[in-house]
Short mmCIF file of C-alpha atoms in Angstrom, two decimals:
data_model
loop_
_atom_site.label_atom_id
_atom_site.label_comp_id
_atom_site.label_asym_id
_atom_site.label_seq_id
_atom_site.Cartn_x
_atom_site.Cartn_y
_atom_site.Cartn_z
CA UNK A 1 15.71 44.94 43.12
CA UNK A 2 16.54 46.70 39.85
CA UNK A 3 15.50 45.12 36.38
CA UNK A 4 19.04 43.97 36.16
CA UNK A 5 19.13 42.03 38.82
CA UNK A 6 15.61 40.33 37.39
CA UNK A 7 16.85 39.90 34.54
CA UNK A 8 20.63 37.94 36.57
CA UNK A 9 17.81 36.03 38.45
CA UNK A 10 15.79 34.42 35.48
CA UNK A 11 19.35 33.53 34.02
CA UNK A 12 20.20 31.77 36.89
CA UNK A 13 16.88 29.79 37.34
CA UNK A 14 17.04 29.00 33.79
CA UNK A 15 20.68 27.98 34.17
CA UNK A 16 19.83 25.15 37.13
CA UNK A 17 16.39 24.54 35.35
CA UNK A 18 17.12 20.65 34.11
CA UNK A 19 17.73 21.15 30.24
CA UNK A 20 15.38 19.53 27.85
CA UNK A 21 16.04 19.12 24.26
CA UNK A 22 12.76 20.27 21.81
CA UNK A 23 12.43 16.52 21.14
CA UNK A 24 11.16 15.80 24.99
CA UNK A 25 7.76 17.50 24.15
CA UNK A 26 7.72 15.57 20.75
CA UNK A 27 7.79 12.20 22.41
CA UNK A 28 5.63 12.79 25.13
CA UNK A 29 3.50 14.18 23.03
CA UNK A 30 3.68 11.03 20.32
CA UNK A 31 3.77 8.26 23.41
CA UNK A 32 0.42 10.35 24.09
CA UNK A 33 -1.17 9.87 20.60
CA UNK A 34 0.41 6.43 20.79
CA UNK A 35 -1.86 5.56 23.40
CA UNK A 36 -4.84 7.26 22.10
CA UNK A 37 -4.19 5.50 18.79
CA UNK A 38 -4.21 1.98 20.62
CA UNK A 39 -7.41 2.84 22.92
CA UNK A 40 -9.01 3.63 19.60
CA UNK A 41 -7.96 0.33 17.90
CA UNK A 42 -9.15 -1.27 21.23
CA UNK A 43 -12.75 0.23 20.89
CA UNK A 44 -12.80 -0.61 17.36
CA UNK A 45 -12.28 -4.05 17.95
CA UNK A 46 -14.75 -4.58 20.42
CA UNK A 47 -17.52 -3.18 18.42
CA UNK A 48 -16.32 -5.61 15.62
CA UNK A 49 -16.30 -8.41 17.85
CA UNK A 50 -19.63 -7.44 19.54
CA UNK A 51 -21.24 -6.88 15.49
CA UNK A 52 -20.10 -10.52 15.02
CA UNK A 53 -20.96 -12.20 18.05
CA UNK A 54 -24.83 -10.42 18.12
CA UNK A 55 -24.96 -10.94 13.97
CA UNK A 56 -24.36 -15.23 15.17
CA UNK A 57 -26.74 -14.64 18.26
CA UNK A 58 -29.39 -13.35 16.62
CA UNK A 59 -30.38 -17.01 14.33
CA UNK A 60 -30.65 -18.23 18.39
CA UNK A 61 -32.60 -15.85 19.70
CA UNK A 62 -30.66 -14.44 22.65
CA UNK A 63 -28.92 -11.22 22.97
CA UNK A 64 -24.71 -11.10 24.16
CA UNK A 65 -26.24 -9.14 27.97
CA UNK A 66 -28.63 -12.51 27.84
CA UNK A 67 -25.90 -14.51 27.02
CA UNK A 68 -23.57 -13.18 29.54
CA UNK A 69 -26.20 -14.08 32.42
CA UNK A 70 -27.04 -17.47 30.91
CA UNK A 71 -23.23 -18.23 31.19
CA UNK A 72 -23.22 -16.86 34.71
CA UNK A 73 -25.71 -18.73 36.31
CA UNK A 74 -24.34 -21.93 34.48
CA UNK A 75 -21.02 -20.69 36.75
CA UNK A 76 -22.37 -21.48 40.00
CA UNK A 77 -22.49 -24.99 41.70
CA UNK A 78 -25.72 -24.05 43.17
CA UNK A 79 -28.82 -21.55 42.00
CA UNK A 80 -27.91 -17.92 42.67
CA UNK A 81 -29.77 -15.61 43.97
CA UNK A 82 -30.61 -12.39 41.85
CA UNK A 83 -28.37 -10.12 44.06
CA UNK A 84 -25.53 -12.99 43.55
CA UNK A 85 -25.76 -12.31 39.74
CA UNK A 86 -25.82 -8.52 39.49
CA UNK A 87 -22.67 -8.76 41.88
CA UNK A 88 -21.10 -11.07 39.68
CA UNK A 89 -21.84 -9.08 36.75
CA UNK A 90 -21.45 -5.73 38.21
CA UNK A 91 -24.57 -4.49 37.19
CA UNK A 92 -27.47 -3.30 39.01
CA UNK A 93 -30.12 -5.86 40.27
CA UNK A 94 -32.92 -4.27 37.89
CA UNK A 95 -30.57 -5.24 35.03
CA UNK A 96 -30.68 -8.43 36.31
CA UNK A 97 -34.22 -8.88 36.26
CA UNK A 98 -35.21 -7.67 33.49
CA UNK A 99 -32.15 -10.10 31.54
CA UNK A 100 -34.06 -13.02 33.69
CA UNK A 101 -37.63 -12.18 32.70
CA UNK A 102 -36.75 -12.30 29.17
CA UNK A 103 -34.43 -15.84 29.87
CA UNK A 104 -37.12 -17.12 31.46
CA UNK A 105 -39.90 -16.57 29.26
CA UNK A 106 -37.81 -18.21 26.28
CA UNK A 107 -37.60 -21.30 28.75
CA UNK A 108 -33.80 -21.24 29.36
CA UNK A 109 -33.92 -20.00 33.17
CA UNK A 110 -36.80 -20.41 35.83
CA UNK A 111 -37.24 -18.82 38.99
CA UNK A 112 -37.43 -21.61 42.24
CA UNK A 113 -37.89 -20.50 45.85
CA UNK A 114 -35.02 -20.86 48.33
CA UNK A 115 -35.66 -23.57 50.62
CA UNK A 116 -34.55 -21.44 53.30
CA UNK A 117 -36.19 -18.22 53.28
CA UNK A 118 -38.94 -17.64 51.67
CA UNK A 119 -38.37 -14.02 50.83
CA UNK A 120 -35.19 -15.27 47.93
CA UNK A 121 -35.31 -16.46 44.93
CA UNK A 122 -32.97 -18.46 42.80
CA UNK A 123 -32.36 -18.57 39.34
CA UNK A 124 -31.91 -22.09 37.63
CA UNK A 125 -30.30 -22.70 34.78
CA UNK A 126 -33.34 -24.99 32.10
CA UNK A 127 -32.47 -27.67 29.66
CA UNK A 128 -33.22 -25.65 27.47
CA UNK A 129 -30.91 -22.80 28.33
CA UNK A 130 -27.87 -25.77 28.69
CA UNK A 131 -28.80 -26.35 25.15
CA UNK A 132 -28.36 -23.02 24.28
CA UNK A 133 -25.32 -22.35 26.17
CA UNK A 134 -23.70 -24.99 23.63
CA UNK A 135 -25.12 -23.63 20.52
CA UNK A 136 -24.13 -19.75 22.07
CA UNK A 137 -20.26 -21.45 22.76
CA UNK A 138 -20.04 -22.56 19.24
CA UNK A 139 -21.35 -19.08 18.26
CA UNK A 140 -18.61 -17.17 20.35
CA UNK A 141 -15.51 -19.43 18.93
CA UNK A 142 -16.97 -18.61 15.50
CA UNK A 143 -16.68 -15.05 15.99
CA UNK A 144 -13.12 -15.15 17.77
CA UNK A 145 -11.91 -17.39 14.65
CA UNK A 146 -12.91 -14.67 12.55
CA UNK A 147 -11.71 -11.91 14.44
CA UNK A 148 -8.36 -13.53 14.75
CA UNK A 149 -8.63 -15.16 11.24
CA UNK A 150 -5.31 -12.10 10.27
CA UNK A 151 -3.00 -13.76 12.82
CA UNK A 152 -0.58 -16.88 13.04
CA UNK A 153 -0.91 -19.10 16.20
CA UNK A 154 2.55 -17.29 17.55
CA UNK A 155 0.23 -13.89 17.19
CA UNK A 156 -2.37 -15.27 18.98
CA UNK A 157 -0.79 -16.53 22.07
CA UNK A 158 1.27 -12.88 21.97
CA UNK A 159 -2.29 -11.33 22.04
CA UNK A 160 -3.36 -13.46 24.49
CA UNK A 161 -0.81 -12.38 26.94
CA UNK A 162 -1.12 -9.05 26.41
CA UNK A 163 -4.69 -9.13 26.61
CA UNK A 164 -4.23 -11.33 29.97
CA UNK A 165 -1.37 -8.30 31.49
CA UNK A 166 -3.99 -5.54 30.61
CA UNK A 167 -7.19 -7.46 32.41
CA UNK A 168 -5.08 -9.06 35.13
CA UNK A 169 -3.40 -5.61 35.91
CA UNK A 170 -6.70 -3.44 35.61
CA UNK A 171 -7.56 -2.12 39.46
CA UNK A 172 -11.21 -3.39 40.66
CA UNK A 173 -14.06 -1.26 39.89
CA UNK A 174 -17.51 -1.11 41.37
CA UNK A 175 -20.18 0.85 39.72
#
């Protein structure tokens, strides 16, 4: 094969080659930054949410990851074990315990045996930590009002969904 008929080739590949206008790379390259722009508006808001919600905590005492297992074991019908919550929570069971050592020395959890094996414990939810849970639930709806303070009720319940269709359609993930 000559250069010529190199040069008759790359014409004809380039001839069947589908033909994109210079604006294809644009928008891809704009839905991209799109994207990044609303993951970084994402992660913005969750820091300002989590600022608010621990800034409300704090006058209680209890921290959101404290929070977040005090709501969990209020969940169950019956005491869960400690491998129960770091399922639940998809953390690892030394998270757990350490979240339950500092729940239960502020009174709001206690540790009780299993009555059927020795060898498990249960974590059960105090009077004290159903008192908090109230206070912390009054806490949390303080800090969504004034994160969505900006929007009308019609923005809300569009944020809502949204929210809802990117949880509901995120694949399951274990750690």
């Amino acid at each position: 094969m000559d250069a010529s008929d190199s040069s008759d080739a790359d014409a004809t590949d380039a001839a069947a080659a589908p033909q994109r206008s210079p604006d294809h790379h644009r928008d891809r390259d704009h839905d991209r930054d799109s994207d990044g722009m609303l993951a970084e508006q994402l992660l913005r808001l969750t820091r300002r949410l989590h600022r608010i919600q621990s800034r409300q905590l704090e006058p209680i005492g209890i921290t959101p990851a404290q929070f977040r297992l005090l709501r969990t074991v209020a969940s169950y019908d019956a005491a869960p074990r400690m491998a129960d919550l770091a399922h639940r929570l998809d953390v690892v069971p030394r998270a757990v315990t350490t979240l339950v050592d500092a729940l239960e020395a502020s009174g709001r959890v206690r540790r009780a045996p299993d009555p059927d094996s020795r060898r498990v414990v249960r974590i059960e939810i105090t009077d004290e930590g159903r008192a908090t849970l109230r206070s912390l639930r009054n806490a949390r709806r303080a800090a969504a009002e004034e994160i969505l303070a900006p929007l009308t009720a019609g923005q809300r319940e569009v944020l809502g969904e949204l929210l809802s269709a990117l949880v509901d359609g995120m694949p399951e993930r274990r750690c």
